[in-house]
Each structure stands twice: as C-alpha cells, then as structure tokens.
Short mmCIF file of C-alpha atoms in Angstrom, two decimals:
data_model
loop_
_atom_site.label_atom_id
_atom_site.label_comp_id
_atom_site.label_asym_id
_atom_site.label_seq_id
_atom_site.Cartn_x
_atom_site.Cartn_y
_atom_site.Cartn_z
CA UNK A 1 0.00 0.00 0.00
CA UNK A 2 0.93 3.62 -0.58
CA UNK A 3 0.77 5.02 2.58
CA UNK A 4 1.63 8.48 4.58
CA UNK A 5 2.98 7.81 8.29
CA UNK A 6 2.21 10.59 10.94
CA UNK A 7 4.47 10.44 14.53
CA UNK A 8 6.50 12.43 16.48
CA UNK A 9 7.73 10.67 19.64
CA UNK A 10 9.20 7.24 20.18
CA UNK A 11 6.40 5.32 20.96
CA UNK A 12 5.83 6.09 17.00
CA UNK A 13 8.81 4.45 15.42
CA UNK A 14 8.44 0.87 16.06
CA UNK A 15 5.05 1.04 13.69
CA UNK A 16 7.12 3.36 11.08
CA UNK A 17 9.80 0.53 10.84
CA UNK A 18 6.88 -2.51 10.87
CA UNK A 19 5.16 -0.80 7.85
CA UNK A 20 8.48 -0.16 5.92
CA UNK A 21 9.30 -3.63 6.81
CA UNK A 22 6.32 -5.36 5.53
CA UNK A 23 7.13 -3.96 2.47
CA UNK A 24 4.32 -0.98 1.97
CA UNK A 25 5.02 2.29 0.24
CA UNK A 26 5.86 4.90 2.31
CA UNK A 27 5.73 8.08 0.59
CA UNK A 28 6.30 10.63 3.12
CA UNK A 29 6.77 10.72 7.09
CA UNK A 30 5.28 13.98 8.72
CA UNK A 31 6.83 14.89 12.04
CA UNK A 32 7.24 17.81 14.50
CA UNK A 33 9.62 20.50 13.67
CA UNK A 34 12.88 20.31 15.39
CA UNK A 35 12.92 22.15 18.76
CA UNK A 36 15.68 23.54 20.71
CA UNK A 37 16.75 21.14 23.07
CA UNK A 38 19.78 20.74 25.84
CA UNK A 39 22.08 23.16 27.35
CA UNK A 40 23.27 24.31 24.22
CA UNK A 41 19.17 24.72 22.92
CA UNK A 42 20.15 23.25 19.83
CA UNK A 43 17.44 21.94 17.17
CA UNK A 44 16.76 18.30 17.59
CA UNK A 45 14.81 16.33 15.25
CA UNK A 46 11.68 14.51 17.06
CA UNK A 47 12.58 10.25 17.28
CA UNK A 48 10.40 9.72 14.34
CA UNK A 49 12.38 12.12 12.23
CA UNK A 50 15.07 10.37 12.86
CA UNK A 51 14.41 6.82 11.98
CA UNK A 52 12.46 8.21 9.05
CA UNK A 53 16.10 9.70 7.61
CA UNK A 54 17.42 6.36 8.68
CA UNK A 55 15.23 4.53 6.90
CA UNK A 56 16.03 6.48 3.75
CA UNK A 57 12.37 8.26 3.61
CA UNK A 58 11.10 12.34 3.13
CA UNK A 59 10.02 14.12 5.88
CA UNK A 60 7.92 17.30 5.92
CA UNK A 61 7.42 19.09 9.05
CA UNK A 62 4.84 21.77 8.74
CA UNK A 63 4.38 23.82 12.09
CA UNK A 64 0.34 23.25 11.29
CA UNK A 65 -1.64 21.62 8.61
CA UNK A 66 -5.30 24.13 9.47
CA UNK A 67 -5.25 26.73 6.93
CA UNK A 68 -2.26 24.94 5.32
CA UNK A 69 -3.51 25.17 1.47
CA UNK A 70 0.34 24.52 -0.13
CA UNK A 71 0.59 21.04 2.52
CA UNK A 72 -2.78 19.98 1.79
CA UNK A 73 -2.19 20.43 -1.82
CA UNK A 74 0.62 18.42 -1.83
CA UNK A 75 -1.02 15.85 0.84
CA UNK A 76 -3.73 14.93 -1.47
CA UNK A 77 -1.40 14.76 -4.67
CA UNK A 78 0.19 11.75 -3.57
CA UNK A 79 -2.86 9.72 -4.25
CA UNK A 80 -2.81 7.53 -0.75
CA UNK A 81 -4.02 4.02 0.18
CA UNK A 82 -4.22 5.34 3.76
CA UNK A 83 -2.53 7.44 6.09
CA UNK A 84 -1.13 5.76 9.19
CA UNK A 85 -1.33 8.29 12.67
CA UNK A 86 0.73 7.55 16.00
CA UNK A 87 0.90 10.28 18.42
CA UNK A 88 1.70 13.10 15.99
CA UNK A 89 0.85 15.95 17.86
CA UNK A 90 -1.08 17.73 15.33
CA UNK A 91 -5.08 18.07 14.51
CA UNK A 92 -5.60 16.86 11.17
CA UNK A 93 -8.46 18.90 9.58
CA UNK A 94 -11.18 17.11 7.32
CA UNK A 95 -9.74 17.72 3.96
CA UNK A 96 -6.54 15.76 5.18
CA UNK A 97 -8.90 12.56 6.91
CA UNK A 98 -10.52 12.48 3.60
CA UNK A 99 -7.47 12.74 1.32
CA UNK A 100 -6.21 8.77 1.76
CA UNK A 101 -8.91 6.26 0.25
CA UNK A 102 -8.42 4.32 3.07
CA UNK A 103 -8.93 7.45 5.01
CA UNK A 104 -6.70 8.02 8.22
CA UNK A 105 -6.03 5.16 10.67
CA UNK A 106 -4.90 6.22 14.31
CA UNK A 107 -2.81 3.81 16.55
CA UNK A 108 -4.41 5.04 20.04
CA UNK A 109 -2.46 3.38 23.45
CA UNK A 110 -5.43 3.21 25.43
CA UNK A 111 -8.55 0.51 25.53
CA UNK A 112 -11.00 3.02 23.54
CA UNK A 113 -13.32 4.57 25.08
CA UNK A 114 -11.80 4.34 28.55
CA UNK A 115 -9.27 7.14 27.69
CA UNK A 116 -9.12 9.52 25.07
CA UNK A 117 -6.44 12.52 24.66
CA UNK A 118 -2.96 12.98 25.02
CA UNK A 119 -2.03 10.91 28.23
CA UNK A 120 -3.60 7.76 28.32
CA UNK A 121 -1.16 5.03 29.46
CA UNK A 122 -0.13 7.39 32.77
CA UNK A 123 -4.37 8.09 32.98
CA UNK A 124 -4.45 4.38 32.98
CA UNK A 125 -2.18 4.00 35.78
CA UNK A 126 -2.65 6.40 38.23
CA UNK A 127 -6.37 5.59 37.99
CA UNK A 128 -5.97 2.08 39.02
CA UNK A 129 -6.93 0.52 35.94
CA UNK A 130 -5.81 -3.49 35.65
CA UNK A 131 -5.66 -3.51 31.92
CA UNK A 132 -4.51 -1.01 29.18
CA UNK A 133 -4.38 -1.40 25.17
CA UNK A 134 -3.42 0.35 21.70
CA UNK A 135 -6.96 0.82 20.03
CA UNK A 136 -6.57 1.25 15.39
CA UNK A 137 -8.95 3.78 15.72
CA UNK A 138 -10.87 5.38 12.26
CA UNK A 139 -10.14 8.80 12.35
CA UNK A 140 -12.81 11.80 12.37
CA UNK A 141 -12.76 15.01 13.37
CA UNK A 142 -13.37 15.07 17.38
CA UNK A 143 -11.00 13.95 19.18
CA UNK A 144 -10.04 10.00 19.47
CA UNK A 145 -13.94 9.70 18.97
CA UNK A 146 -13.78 7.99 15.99
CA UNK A 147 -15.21 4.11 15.32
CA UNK A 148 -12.61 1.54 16.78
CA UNK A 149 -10.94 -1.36 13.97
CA UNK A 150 -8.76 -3.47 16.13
CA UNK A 151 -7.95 -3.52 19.63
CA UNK A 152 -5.39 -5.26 21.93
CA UNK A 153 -5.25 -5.75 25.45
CA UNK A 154 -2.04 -5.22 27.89
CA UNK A 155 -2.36 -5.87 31.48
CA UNK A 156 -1.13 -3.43 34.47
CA UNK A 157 1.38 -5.44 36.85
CA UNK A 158 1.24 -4.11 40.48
CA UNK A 159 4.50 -2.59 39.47
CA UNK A 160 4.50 -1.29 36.03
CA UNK A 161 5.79 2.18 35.46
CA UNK A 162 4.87 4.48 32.47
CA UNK A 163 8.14 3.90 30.93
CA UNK A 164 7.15 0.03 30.82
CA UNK A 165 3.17 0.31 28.97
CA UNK A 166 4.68 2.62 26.47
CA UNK A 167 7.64 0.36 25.04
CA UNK A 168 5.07 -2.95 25.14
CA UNK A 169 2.24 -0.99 23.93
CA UNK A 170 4.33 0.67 20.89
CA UNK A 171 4.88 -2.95 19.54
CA UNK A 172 1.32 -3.84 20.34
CA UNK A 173 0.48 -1.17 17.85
CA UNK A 174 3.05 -1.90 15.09
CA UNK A 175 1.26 -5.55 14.84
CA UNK A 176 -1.90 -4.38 15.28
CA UNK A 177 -1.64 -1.42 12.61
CA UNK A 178 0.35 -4.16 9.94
CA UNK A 179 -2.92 -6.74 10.91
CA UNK A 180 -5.52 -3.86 9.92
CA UNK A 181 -3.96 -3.01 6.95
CA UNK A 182 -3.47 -6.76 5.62
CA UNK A 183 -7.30 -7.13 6.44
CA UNK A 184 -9.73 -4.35 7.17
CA UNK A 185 -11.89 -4.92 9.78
CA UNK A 186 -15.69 -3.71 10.52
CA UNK A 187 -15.91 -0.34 12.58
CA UNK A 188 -17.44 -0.41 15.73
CA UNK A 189 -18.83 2.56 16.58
CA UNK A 190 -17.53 3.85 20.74
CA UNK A 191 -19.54 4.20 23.46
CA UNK A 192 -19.91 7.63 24.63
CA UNK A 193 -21.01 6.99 28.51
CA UNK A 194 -17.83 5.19 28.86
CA UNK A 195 -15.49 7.99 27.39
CA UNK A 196 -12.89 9.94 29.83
CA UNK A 197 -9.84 12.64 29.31
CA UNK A 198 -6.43 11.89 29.71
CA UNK A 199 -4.76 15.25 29.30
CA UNK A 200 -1.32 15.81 28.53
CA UNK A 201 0.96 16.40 31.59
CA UNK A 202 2.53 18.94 32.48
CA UNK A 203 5.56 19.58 35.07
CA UNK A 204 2.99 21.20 37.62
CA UNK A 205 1.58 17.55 37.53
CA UNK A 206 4.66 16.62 39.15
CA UNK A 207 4.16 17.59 42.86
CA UNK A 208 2.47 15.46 45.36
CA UNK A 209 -0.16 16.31 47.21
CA UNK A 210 0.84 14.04 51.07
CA UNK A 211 -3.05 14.48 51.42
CA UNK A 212 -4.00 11.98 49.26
CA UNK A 213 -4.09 8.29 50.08
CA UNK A 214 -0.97 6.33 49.70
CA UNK A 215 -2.05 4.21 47.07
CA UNK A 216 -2.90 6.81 45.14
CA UNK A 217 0.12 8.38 45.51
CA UNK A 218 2.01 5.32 44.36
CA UNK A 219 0.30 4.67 41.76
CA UNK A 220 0.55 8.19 40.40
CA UNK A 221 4.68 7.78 41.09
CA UNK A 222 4.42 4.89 38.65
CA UNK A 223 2.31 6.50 36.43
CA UNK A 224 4.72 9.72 35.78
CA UNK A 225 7.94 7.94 35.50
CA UNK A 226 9.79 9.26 33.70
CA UNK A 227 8.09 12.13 33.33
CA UNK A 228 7.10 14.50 34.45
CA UNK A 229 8.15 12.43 37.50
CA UNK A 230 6.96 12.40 40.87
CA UNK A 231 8.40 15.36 43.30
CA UNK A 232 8.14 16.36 46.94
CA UNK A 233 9.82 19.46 48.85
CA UNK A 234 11.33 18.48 52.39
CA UNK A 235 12.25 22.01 53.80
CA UNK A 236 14.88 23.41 49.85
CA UNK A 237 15.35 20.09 49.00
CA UNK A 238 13.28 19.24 45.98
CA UNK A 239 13.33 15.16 46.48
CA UNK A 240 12.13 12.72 43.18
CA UNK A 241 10.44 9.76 44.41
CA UNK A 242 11.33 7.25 41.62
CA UNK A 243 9.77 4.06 43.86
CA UNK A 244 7.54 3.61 46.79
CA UNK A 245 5.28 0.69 48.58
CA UNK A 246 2.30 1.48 50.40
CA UNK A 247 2.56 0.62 54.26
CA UNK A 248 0.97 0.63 57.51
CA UNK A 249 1.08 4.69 59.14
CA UNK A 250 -0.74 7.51 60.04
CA UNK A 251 0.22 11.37 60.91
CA UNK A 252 -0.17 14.72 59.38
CA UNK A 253 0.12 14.35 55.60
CA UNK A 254 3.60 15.13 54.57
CA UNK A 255 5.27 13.85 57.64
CA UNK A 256 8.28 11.64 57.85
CA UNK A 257 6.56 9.19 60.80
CA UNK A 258 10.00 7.09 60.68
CA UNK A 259 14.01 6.17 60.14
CA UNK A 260 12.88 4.44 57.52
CA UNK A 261 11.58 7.60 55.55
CA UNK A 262 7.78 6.85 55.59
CA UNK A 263 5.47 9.69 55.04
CA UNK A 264 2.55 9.92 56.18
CA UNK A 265 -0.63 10.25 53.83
CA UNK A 266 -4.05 10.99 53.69
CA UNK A 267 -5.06 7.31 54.32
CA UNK A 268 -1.83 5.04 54.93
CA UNK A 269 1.42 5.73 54.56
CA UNK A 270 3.99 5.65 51.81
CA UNK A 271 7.40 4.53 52.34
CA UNK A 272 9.69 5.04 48.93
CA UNK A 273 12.26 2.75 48.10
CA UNK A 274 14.21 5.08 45.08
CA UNK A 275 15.09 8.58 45.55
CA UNK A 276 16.91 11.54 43.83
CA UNK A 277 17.76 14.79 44.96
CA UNK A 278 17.91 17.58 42.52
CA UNK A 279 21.45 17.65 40.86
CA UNK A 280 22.16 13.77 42.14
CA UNK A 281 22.67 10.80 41.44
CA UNK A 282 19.18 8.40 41.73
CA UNK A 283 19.97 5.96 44.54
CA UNK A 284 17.71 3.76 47.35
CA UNK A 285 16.41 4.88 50.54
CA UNK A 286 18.52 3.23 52.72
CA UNK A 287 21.85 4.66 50.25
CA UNK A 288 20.60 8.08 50.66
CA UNK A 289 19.73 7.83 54.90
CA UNK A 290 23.39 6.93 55.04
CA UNK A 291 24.18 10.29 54.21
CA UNK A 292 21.66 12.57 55.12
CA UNK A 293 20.31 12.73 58.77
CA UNK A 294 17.09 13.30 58.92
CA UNK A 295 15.96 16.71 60.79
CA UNK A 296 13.03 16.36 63.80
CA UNK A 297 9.54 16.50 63.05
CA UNK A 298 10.89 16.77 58.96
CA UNK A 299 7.76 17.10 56.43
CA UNK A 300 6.97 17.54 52.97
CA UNK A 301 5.01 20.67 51.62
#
C-alpha cells in the first residue's frame, strides 16, 4: 500500500519501521519541527524524524496543517491508500482525513473509550486501571472519537511504570496497525457513557499532594515515571520519588513518621524505596539515609 505515516515521539517508530518492513510504500513521514533542546538549545529532530532519515524516507514538518492550502495540496497529490497516525501531535483537519482512500487510521495506546487525549497510558495508571491497550482507531474530526478497527489488550502489573506500557504498547500497535492493513476490519462505533480525558501532563503535575491516600500516591509515582516524575519538597530540597510501597502509618500528611523515611498520607502511609535529589545521582532509601540525617519533626510541603 501507498501510505503516509504521521508520529512524532518514540512510541511512534516501532510502527514506522513494521510498515516499511512489511514492504508498503511509504511516501512521506510527517513529524514535528525540530525544537531547541539541551544546554546548548540546539534543534533536535523529534525520534520519528530520525528513523524516518534512517530509513532512507522524506520528511515534511509543517508547524500546522489548518489553513495549510500549499501542505494539503501536496497531501492529497500523492494519491494515498491510507494514512497511518501515531501520536503526531497535530489536529488533522477534514480535507486531510478524507485525502487517503483508506482514510486516516490512528494507533491510540489506550482501551478506547476508557481514555481519550494525550495521556492515556499514565491516565491508565494512576487511575488504578488493571488492563490497558493500543486501540486502530478510524479517524474523524473530534477527538479520538472515531469508530474503533482493532484492539489489543495489555495488562497493568502491580508494578509497572509508564516507561514500561509505552515500550510494550508501541509494539502492540506496530502488529496491530500491519494486521488492519493486511485485512480491514468492521468499525465499531464507541460508546460515549464510557469515554474519559487523559490530558497531557505537564511539570505542575509533578508535585504530590501528602493528602492523598498512599495508594494513590504510588500509583501516580508509577504512572509519571519518567516524566514529568513524581516530586516532593522536604524544607529546599526538591526530592524525586522514583519508587515507593504502600505501608501501615498515620500522621499529618507530609510527615516523615520514621528512620525508615515513611510519610505519612491521607489514608496510609507511603514509604519510597528510590530517591533523587535535585542535581544527584538516583539511589535507594537506605543509600541516601546513610548520608543525610534526617531533621526532627521533617515534612513535605
């Protein structure tokens, strides 16, 4: 098939190199510009820009396709099978879902309709769900609304992190995407009642809030590794929590109950077992106690 593929970050590229692999036509890759990036702020191409040049293919990255006559000119001149879409970061308007024949097909990492938008596989962690997915999703115009082609389940261990759904569920999606192409499926149209936003993260999302219940907390730790990471601040220190286990406690929320560095929550207590101070090494709790003594009556804010 002659196809377009759409992706920015690396959960993108493994379904890039699966299409070019199974042999289809791909005619162009679009990806986010290159943004300044590191201490020297110098332009970095995106992941999927990168294996696209590897892989010997064009890439066009238009700062916006709305209002983008000249792109959607050339966009509908290349007479597409389909257009393949994986976390590309831009809206597509209508003339550009109706340009392919095939129309646009969207690799989506969450069980549609459970969670639509830009953060699903943290959403699905930090709300406690056991099971996540990639949804091939027919696109439309509202957002990740459109009728579901193929779906494939992933369950949540007890200690997955963020960093762990989105490597499994990226090859999920390369199969799935080369399994709807091979053989179209029927659309199945989502159910509304059972639709809920996962917005993109930000750093703010970062701070803890000690008045929540521990296992909330913990699973939100999990759920924003690596980023935007899980932070608390003990007097100046800004601390990371990279790992923690829910355990027995009470006291005010924020409090450090023990020599063992559990804090108190809302409900419970959580005790982390991975830590980084700004500017540090990451290291475990009982590494970092060694060299830090903890001050009386210490809490986080």
């Amino acid at each position: 098939m002659k196809l377009a593929f759409m992706g920015s970050p690396d959960f993108s590229v493994p379904a890039l190199q699966a299409l070019v692999k199974a042999g289809h036509e791909v005619a162009v890759v679009y990806a986010q510009p290159p943004k300044p990036a590191g201490r020297g702020q110098k332009e970095q191409k995106c992941p999927v820009h990168q294996a696209a040049e590897a892989l010997g293919l064009p890439v066009r990255t238009p700062a916006k396709l709305r209002g983008n006559a000249e792109e959607l000119a050339f966009f509908q001149s290349l007479g597409l099978d389909a257009a393949v879409v994986a976390a590309y970061g831009l809206i597509l308007p209508q003339a550009f879902l109706n340009a392919p024949k095939r129309g646009c097909l969207n690799i989506h990492a969450s069980l549609l309709p459970r969670w639509r938008g830009a953060g699903p596989i943290q959403a699905a962690i930090a709300e406690g769900d056991v099971e996540t997915g990639i949804t091939i999703m027919q696109m439309e115009a509202g957002l990740d609304t459109g009728p579901m082609l193929r779906r494939g389940a992933l369950p949540i261990g007890t200690h997955d992190t963020a960093a762990d759904l989105h490597d499994s569920l990226a090859g999920i999606g390369a199969k799935l995407i080369l399994a709807e192409l091979a053989q179209p499926s029927e659309p199945v149209v989502q159910n509304e009642a059972l639709a809920n936003y996962a917005p993109k993260l930000s750093r703010e999302d970062a701070r803890l809030n000690f008045t929540l219940p521990a296992v909330v907390l913990e699973r939100r730790i999990r759920a924003f590794t690596p980023w935007p990471g899980a932070l608390g601040l003990l007097g100046d220190m800004v601390i990371k929590i990279l790992a923690a286990e829910v355990v027995p406690g009470e006291g005010v929320p924020g409090e450090i109950i023990d020599d063992k560095f559990t804090i108190a929550c809302g409900e419970g207590a959580l005790r982390p077992t991975r830590l980084q101070r700004a500017g540090k090494a990451a290291m475990s709790t009982a590494d970092f106690l060694r060299g830090f003594t903890l001050p009386e009556g210490a809490r986080f804010y």
